Short mmCIF file of C-alpha atoms and ligand atoms in Angstrom, two decimals:
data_model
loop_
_atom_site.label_atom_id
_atom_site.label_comp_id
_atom_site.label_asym_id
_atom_site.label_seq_id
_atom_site.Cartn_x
_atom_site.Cartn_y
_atom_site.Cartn_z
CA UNK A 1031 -16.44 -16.69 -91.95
CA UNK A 1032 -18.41 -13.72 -90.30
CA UNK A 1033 -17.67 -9.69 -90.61
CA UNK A 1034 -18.21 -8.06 -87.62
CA UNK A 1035 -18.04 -4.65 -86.40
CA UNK A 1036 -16.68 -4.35 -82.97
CA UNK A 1037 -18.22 -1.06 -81.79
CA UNK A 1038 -16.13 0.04 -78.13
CA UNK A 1039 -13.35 -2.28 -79.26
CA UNK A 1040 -11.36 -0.56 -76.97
CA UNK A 1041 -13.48 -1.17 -73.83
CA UNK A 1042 -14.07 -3.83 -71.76
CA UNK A 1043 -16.41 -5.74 -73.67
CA UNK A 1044 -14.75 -5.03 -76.83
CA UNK A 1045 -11.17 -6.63 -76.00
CA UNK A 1046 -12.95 -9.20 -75.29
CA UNK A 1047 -14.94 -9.90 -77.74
CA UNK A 1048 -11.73 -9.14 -79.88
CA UNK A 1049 -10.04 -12.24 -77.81
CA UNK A 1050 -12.75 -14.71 -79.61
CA UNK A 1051 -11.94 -13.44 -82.77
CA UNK A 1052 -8.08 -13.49 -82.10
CA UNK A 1053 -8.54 -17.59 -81.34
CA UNK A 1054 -10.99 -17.79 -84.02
CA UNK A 1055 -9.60 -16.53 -87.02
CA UNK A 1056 -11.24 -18.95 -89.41
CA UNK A 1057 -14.39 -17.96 -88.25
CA UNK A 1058 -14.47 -14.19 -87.84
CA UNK A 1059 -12.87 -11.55 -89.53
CA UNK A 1060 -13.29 -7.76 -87.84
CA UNK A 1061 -13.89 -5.65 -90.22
CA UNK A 1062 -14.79 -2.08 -88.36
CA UNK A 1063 -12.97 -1.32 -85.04
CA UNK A 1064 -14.48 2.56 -82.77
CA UNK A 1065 -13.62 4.13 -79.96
CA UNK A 1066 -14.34 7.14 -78.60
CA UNK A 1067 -11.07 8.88 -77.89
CA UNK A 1068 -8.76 5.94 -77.17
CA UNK A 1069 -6.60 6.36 -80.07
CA UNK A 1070 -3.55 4.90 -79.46
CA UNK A 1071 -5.44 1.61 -77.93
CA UNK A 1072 -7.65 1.87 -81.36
CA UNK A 1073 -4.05 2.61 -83.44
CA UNK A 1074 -2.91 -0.93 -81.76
CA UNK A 1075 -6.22 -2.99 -82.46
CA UNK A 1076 -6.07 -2.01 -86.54
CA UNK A 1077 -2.66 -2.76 -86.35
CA UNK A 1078 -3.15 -5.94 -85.33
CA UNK A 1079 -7.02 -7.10 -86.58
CA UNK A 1080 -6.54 -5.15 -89.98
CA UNK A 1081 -9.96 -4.37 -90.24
CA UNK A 1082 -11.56 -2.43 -93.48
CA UNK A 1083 -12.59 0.24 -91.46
CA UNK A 1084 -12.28 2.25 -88.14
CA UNK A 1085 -13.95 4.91 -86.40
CA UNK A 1086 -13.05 7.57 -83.47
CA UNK A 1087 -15.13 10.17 -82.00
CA UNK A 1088 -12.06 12.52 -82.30
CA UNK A 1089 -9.89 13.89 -84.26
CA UNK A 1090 -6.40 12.19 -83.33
CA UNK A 1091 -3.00 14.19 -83.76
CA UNK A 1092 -1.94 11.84 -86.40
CA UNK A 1093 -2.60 8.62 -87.78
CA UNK A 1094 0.58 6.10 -87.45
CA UNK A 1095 1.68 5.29 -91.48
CA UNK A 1096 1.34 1.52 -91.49
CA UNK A 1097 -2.22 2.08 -90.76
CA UNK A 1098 -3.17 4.66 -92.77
CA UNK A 1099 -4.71 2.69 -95.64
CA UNK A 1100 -7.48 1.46 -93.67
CA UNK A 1101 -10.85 3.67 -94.03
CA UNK A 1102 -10.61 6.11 -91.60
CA UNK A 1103 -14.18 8.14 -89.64
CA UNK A 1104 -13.41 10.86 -87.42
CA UNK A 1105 -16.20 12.78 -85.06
CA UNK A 1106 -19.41 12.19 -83.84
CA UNK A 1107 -21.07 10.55 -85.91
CA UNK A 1108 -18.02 8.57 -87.47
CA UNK A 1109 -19.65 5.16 -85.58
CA UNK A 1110 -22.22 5.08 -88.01
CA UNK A 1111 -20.61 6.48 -91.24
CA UNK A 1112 -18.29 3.03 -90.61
CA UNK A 1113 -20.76 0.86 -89.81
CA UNK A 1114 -22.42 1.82 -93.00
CA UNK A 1115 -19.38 2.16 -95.18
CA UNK A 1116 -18.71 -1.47 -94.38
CA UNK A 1117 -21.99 -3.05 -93.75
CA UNK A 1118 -20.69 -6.28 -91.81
CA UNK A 1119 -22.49 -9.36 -91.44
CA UNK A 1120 -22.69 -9.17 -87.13
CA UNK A 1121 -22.11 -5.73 -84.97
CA UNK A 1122 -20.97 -6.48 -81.60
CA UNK A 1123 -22.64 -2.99 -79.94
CA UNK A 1124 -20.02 -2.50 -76.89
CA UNK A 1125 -20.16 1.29 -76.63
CA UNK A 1126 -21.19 2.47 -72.97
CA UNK A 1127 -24.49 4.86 -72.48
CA UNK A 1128 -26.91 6.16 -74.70
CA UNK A 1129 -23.90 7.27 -76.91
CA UNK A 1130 -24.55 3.53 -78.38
CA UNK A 1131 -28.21 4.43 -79.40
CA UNK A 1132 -28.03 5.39 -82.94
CA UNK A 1133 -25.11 3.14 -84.18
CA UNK A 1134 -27.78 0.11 -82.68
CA UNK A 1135 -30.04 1.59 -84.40
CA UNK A 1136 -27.75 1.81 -87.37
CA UNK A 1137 -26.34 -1.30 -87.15
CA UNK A 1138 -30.40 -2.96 -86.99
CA UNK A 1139 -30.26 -1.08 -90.29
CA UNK A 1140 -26.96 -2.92 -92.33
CA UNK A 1141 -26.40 -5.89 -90.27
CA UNK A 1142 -27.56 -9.41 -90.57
CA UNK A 1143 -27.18 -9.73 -86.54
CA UNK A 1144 -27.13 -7.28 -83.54
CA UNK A 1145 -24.84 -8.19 -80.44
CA UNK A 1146 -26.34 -5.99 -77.95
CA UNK A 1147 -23.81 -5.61 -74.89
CA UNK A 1148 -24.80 -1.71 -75.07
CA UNK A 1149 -28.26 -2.02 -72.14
CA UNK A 1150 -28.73 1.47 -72.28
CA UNK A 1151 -29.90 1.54 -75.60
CA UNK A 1152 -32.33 -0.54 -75.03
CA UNK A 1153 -33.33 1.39 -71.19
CA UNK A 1154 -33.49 4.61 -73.81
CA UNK A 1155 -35.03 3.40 -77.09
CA UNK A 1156 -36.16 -0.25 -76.06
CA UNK A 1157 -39.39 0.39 -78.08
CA UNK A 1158 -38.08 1.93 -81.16
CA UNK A 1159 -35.07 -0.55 -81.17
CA UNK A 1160 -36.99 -3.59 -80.72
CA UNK A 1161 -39.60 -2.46 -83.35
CA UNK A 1162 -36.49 -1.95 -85.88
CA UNK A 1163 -35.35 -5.46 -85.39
CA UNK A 1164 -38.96 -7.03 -86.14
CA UNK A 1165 -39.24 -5.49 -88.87
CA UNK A 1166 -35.88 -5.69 -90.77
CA UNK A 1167 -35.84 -9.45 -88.93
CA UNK A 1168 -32.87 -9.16 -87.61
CA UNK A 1169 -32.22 -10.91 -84.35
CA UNK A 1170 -31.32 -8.85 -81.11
CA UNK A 1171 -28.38 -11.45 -79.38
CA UNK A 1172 -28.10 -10.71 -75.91
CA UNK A 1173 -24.19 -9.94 -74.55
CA UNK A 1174 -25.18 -9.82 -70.69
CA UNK A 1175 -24.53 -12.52 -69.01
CA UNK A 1176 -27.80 -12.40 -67.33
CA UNK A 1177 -30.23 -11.78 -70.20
CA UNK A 1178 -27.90 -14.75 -72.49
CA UNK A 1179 -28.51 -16.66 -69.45
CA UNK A 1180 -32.30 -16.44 -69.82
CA UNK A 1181 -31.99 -16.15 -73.88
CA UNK A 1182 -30.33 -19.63 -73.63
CA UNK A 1183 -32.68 -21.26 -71.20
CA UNK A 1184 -35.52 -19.90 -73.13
CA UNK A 1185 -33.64 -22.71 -75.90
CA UNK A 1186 -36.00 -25.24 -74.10
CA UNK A 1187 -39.04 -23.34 -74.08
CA UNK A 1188 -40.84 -24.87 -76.88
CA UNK A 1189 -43.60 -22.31 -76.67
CA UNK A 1190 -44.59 -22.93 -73.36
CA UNK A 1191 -45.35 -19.75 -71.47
CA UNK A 1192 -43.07 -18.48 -68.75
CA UNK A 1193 -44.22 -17.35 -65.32
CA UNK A 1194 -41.33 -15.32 -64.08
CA UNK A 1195 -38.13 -14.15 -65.33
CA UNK A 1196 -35.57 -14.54 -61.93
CA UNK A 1197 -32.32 -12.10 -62.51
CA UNK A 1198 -29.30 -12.79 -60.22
CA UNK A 1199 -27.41 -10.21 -58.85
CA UNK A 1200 -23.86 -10.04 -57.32
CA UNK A 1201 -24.75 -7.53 -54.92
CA UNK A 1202 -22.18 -4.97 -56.05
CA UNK A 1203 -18.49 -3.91 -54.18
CA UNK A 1204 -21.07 -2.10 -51.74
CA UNK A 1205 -23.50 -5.30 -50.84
CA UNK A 1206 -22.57 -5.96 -47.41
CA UNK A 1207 -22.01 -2.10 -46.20
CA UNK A 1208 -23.87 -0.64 -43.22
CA UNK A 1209 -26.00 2.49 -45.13
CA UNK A 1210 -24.16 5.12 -42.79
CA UNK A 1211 -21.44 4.10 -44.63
CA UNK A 1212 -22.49 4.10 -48.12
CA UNK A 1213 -23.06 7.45 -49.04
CA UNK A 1214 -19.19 8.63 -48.42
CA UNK A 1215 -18.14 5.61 -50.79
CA UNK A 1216 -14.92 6.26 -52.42
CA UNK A 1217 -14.57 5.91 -56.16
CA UNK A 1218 -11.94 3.33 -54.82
CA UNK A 1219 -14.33 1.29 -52.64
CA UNK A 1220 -16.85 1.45 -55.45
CA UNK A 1221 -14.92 -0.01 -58.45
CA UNK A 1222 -13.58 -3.09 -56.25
CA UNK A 1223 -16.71 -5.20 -57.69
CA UNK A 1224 -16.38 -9.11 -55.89
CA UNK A 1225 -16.84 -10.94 -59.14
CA UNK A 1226 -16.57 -9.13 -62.46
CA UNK A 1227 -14.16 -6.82 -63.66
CA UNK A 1228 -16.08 -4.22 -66.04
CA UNK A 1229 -15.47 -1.08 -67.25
CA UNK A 1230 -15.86 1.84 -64.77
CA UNK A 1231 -19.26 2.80 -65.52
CA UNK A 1232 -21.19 -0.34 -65.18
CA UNK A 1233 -18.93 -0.98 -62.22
CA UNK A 1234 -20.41 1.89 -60.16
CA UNK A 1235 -23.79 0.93 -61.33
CA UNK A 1236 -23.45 -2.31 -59.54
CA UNK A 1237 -22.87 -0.70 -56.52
CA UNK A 1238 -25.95 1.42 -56.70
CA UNK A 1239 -27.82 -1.93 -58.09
CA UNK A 1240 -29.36 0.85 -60.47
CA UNK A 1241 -27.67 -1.70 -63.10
CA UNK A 1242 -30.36 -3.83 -62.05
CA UNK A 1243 -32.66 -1.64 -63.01
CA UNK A 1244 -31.48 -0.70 -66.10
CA UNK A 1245 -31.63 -5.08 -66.38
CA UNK A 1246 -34.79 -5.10 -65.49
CA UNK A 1247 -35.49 -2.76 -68.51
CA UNK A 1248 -33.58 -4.87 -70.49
CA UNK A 1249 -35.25 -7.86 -70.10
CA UNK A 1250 -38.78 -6.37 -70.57
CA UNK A 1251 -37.52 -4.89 -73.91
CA UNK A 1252 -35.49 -8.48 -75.15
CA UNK A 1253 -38.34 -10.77 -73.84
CA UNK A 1254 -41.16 -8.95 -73.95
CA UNK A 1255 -42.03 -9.55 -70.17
CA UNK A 1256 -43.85 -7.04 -68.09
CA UNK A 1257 -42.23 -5.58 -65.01
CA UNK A 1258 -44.56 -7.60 -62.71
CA UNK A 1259 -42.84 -11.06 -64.28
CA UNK A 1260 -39.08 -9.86 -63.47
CA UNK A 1261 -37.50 -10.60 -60.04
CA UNK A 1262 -34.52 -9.72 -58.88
CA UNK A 1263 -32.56 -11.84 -56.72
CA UNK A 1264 -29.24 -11.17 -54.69
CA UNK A 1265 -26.72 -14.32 -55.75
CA UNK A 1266 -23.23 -13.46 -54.21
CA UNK A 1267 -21.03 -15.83 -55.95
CA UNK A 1268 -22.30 -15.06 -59.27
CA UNK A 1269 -22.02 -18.42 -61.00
CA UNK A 1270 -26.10 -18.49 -61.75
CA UNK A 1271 -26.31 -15.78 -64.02
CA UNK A 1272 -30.16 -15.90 -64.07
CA UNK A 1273 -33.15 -17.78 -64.37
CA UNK A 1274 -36.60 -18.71 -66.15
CA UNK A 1275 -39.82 -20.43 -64.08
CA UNK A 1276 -42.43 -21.61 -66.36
CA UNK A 1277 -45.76 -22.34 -65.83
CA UNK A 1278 -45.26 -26.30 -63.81
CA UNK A 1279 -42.77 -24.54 -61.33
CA UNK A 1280 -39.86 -25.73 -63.00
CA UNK A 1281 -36.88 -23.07 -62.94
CA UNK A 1282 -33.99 -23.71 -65.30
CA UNK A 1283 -30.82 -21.37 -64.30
CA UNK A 1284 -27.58 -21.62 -66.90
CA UNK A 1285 -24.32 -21.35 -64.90
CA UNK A 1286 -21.04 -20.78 -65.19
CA UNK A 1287 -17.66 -19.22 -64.02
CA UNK A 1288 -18.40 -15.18 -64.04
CA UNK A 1289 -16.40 -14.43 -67.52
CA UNK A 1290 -18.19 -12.25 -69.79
CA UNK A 1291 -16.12 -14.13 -72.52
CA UNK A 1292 -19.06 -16.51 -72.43
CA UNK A 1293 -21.51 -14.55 -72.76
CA UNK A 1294 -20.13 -13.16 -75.57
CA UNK A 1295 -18.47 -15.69 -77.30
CA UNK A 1296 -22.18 -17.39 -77.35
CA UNK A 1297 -23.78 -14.23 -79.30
CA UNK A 1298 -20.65 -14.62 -81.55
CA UNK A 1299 -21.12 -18.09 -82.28
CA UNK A 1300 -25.17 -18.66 -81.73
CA UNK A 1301 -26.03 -21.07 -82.22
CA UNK A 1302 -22.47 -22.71 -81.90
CA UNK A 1303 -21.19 -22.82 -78.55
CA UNK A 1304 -17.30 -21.79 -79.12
CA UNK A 1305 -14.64 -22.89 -76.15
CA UNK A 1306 -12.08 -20.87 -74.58
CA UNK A 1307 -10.15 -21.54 -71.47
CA UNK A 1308 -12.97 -20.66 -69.63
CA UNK A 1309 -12.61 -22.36 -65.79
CA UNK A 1310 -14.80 -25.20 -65.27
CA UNK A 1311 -17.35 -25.10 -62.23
CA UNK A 1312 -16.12 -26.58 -59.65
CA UNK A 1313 -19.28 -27.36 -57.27
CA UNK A 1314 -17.63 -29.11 -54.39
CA UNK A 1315 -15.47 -26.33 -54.04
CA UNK A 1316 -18.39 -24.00 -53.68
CA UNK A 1317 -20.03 -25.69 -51.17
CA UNK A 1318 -23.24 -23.61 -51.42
CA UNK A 1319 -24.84 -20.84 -53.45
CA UNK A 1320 -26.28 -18.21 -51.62
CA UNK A 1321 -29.36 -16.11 -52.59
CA UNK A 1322 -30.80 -13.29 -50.98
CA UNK A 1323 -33.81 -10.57 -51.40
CA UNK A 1324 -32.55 -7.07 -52.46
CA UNK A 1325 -32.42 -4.63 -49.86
CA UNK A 1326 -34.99 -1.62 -51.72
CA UNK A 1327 -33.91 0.66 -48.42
CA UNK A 1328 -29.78 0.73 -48.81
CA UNK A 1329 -30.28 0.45 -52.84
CA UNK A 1330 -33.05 3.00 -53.97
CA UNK A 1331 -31.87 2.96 -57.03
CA UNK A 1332 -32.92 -0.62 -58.23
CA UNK A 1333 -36.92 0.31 -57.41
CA UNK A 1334 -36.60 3.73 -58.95
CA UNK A 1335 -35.70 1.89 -62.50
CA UNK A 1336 -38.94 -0.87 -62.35
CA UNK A 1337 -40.86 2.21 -61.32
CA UNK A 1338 -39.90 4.16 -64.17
CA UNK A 1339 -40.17 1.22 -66.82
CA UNK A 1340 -44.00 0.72 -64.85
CA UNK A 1341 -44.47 4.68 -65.79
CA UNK A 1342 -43.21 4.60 -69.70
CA UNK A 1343 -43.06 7.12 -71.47
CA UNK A 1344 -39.29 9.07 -71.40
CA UNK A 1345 -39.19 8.08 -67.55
CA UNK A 1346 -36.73 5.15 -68.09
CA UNK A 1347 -34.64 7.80 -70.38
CA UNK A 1348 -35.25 10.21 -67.56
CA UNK A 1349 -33.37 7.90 -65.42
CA UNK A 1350 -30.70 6.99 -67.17
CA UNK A 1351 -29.62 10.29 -68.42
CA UNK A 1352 -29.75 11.06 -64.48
CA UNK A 1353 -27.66 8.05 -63.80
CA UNK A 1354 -24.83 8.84 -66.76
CA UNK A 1355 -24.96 12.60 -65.82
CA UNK A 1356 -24.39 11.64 -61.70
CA UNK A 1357 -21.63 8.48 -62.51
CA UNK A 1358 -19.55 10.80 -64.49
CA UNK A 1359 -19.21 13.24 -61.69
CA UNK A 1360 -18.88 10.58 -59.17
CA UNK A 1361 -16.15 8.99 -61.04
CA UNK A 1362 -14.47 12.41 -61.74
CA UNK A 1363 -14.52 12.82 -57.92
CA UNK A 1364 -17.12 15.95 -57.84
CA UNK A 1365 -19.81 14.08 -55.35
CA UNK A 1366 -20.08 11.30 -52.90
CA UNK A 1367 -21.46 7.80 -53.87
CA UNK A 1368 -24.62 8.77 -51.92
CA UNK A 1369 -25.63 11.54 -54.53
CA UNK A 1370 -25.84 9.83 -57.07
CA UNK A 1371 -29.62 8.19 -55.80
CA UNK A 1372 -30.39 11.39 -54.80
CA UNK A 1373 -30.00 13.17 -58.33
CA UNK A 1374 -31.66 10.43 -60.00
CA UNK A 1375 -34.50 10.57 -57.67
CA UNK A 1376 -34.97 14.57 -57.75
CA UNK A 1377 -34.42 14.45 -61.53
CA UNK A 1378 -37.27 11.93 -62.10
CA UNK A 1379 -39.22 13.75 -59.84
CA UNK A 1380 -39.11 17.45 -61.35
CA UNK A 1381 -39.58 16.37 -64.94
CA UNK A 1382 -42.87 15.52 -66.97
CA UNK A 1383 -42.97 12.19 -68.83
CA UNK A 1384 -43.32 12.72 -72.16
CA UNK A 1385 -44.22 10.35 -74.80
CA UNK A 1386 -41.33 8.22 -77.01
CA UNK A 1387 -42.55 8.35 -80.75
CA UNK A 1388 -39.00 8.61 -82.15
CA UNK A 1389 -34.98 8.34 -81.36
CA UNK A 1390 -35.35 12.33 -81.89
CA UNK A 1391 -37.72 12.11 -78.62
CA UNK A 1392 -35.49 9.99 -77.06
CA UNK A 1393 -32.57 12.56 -77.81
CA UNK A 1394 -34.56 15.04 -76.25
CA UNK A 1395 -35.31 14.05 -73.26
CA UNK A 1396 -32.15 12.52 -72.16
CA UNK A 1397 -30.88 16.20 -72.75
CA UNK A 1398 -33.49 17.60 -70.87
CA UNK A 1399 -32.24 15.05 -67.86
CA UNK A 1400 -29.20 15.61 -68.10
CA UNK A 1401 -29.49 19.39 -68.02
CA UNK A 1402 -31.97 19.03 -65.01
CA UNK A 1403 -29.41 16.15 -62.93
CA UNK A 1404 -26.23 18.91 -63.87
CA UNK A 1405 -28.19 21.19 -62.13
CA UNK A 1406 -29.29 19.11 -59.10
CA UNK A 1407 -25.33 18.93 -59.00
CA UNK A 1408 -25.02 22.30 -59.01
CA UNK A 1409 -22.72 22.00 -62.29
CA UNK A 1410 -22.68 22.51 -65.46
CA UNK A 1411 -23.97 20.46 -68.91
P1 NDP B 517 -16.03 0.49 -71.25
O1 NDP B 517 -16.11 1.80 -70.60
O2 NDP B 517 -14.99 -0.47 -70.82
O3 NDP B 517 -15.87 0.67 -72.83
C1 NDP B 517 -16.74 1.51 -73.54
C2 NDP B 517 -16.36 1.54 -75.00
O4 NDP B 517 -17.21 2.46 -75.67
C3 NDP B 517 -14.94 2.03 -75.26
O5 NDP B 517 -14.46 1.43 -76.45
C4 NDP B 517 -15.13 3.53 -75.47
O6 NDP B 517 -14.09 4.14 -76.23
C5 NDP B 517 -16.44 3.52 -76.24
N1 NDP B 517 -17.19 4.75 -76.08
C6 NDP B 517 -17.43 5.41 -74.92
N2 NDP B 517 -18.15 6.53 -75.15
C7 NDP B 517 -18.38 6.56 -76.48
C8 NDP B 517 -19.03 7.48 -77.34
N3 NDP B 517 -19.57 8.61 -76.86
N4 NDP B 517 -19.06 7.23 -78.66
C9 NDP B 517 -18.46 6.12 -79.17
N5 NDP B 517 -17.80 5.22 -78.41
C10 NDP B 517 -17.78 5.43 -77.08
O7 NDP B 517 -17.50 -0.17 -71.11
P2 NDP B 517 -17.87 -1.72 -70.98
O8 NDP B 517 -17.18 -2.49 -72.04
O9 NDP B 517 -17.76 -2.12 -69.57
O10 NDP B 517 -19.43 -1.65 -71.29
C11 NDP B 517 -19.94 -1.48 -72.59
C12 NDP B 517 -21.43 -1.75 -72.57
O11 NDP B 517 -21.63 -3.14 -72.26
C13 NDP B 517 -22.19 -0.96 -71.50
O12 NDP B 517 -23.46 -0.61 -71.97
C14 NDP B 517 -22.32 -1.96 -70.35
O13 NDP B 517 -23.46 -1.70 -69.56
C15 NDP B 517 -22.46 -3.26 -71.11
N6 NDP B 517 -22.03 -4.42 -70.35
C16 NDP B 517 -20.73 -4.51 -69.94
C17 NDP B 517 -20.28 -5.60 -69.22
C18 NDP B 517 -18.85 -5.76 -68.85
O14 NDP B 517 -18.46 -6.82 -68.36
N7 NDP B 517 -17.99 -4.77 -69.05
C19 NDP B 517 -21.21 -6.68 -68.84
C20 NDP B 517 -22.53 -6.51 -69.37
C21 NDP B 517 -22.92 -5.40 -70.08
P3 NDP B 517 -12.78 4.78 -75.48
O15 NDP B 517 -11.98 3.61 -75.00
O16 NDP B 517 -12.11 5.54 -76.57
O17 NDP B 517 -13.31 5.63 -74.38
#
């Protein structure tokens, strides 16, 4: 029996996750539930998990009575205050942006085990975070499906070095548009991705591909690859979910049905592999797998996030502070699709990279992005 700490319980990832535990009880018991404002979603999840502690970015109205005895956080910085008040064996790190960055960082500090769904943490504080996990040993379990896709092929690497790291890509709800068309996406268009169903902002950076980017980042960070050693190819159906060449030529892929119960139910259970009703492949009924270049002129975005992890520096937390600032007023319905490249690209290009030396640098930056992509947008911080 493990203790884990499901940190966005209420998102995407987090229900999820939360579905392992519900079919195995005997094997995990959550222990610390957050969300950000989501209370009556969180209210429903304590209910039913009972967990020893829970955490909300808020302050809700009220707390229902039959929950009440559980520990209760409240505000900002109530992720971590849980996570430390209950110290559980595994934290699943589901929370979307670089809002995750300090409970990872927190978690690397009281947990046995680090489920990293949360990229951006790594895109913002790759460095710092991976230097925390060497040297409290604690191991960094990949949650997307295309970076547990390489983690378990990399099972057969037996020290043998690897040539290239080969990331698949579903193309996005936005692959097969004309680029006259693209920019006036609607927030509609945008979140009708072909294969997964994710939350909303991970969704829209599929169709910009600049989660690809933020992959590539990823991947340099959990596998200590350079950029030059990550491709990135287009794979519509999405059943490879990536790829590892090593030195003879030989490429081993892992596949499956796209269901990101997999890829988290195998951080949950590494090294146990631990069924659900996942959908077996069924090959003949493909027919074919596709695979494609990416198109660098329709998706700008995808280049602009391996050229900022080739600059260092704050450029990748440049980026991504761009990107968060831009999706939130794209999914509020303040700009068109098309400017969300745009800002990113005029944000990275009117700031100085400075040198990462701590999470407060880190911090720092990604306010100074934001501040500069709010006013690319003509808005407001
Ligand atoms: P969702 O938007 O569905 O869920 C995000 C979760 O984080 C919610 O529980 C939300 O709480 C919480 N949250 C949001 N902002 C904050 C904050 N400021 N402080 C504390 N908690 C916060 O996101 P996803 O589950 O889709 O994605 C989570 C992470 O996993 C992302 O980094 C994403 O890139 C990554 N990922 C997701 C995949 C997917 O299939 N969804 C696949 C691979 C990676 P509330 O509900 O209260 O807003």
């Amino acid at each position: 029996m493990r203790t884990i700490a499901i940190l966005g319980a209420t998102g995407s990832i987090g229900t999820q996750a939360l579905d392992i535990v519900r079919r195995y009880p005997d094997r995990f018991r959550a222990d610390c539930l957050t969300a950000n404002t989501n209370a009556e979603k969180l209210f429903e999840l304590v209910r039913e998990f009972q967990p020893t502690a829970a955490a909300l970015n808020v302050v809700p109205d009220y707390i229902p009575e039959d929950i009440r005895p559980v520990q209760w956080f409240f505000g900002p910085d109530a992720t971590v205050r849980a996570l430390a008040a209950t110290q559980p064996d595994d934290a699943l790190c589901a929370i979307v942006g670089i809002a995750g960055l300090d409970a990872v960082m927190r978690a690397l500090d009281v947990c046995e085990r680090v489920l990293l769904a949360n990229k951006e943490a790594l895109v913002t504080g790759g460095d710092l975070v991976t230097a925390k996990a060497a040297e409290r040993s604690v191991p960094l379990l990949p949650v997307d499906s295309e970076h547990s896709a390489i983690f378990q092929c990399l099972q057969a690497r037996h020290d043998n070095p690897v040539r290239r790291l080969l990331l698949t890509c579903s193309g996005g709800a936005l692959r097969d548009w004309k680029k006259r068309d693209m920019y006036a996406a609607t927030v509609r268009d945008v979140l009708a991705h072909p294969t997964w169903n994710m939350g909303g902002k991970i969704t829209v950076d599929c169709a910009t591909m600049v989660n690809k980017g933020l992959e590539v980042i990823e991947a340099h960070h959990l596998f200590a690859m350079p950029a030059e050693k990550i491709d990135v190819v287009i794979h519509p159906q999405s059943v490879v979910h990536s790829m590892v060449e090593f030195e003879d030529g030989a490429v081993l892929a892992q596949m499956g049905m796209p269901d990101m119960r997999g890829p988290i139910g195998y951080a949950m259970g590494y090294p146990r592999r631990l069924p659900y009703d996942a959908k077996p492949l069924d090959f003949a009924a493909l027919g074919h797998l596709d695979f494609a270049a990416p198109d660098h002129d329709r998706f700008p975005c995808l280049g602009m996030a391996i050229e900022a992890l080739k600059t260092g520096g704050s450029a990748p937390v440049i980026l991504n502070g761009a990107n968060e600032a831009a999706v939130g007023a794209f999914l509020r319905g303040q700009i068109p699709f098309g400017r969300i490249a745009e800002v990113i690209d005029a944000t990275l290009q009117a700031l100085p990279v400075r040198p990462i030396a701590s999470i407060a640098d880190v911090h720092a930056a990604d306010e100074e992005a934001r501040e500069r992509a709010f006013m690319e947008l003509g808005m407001r911080n």
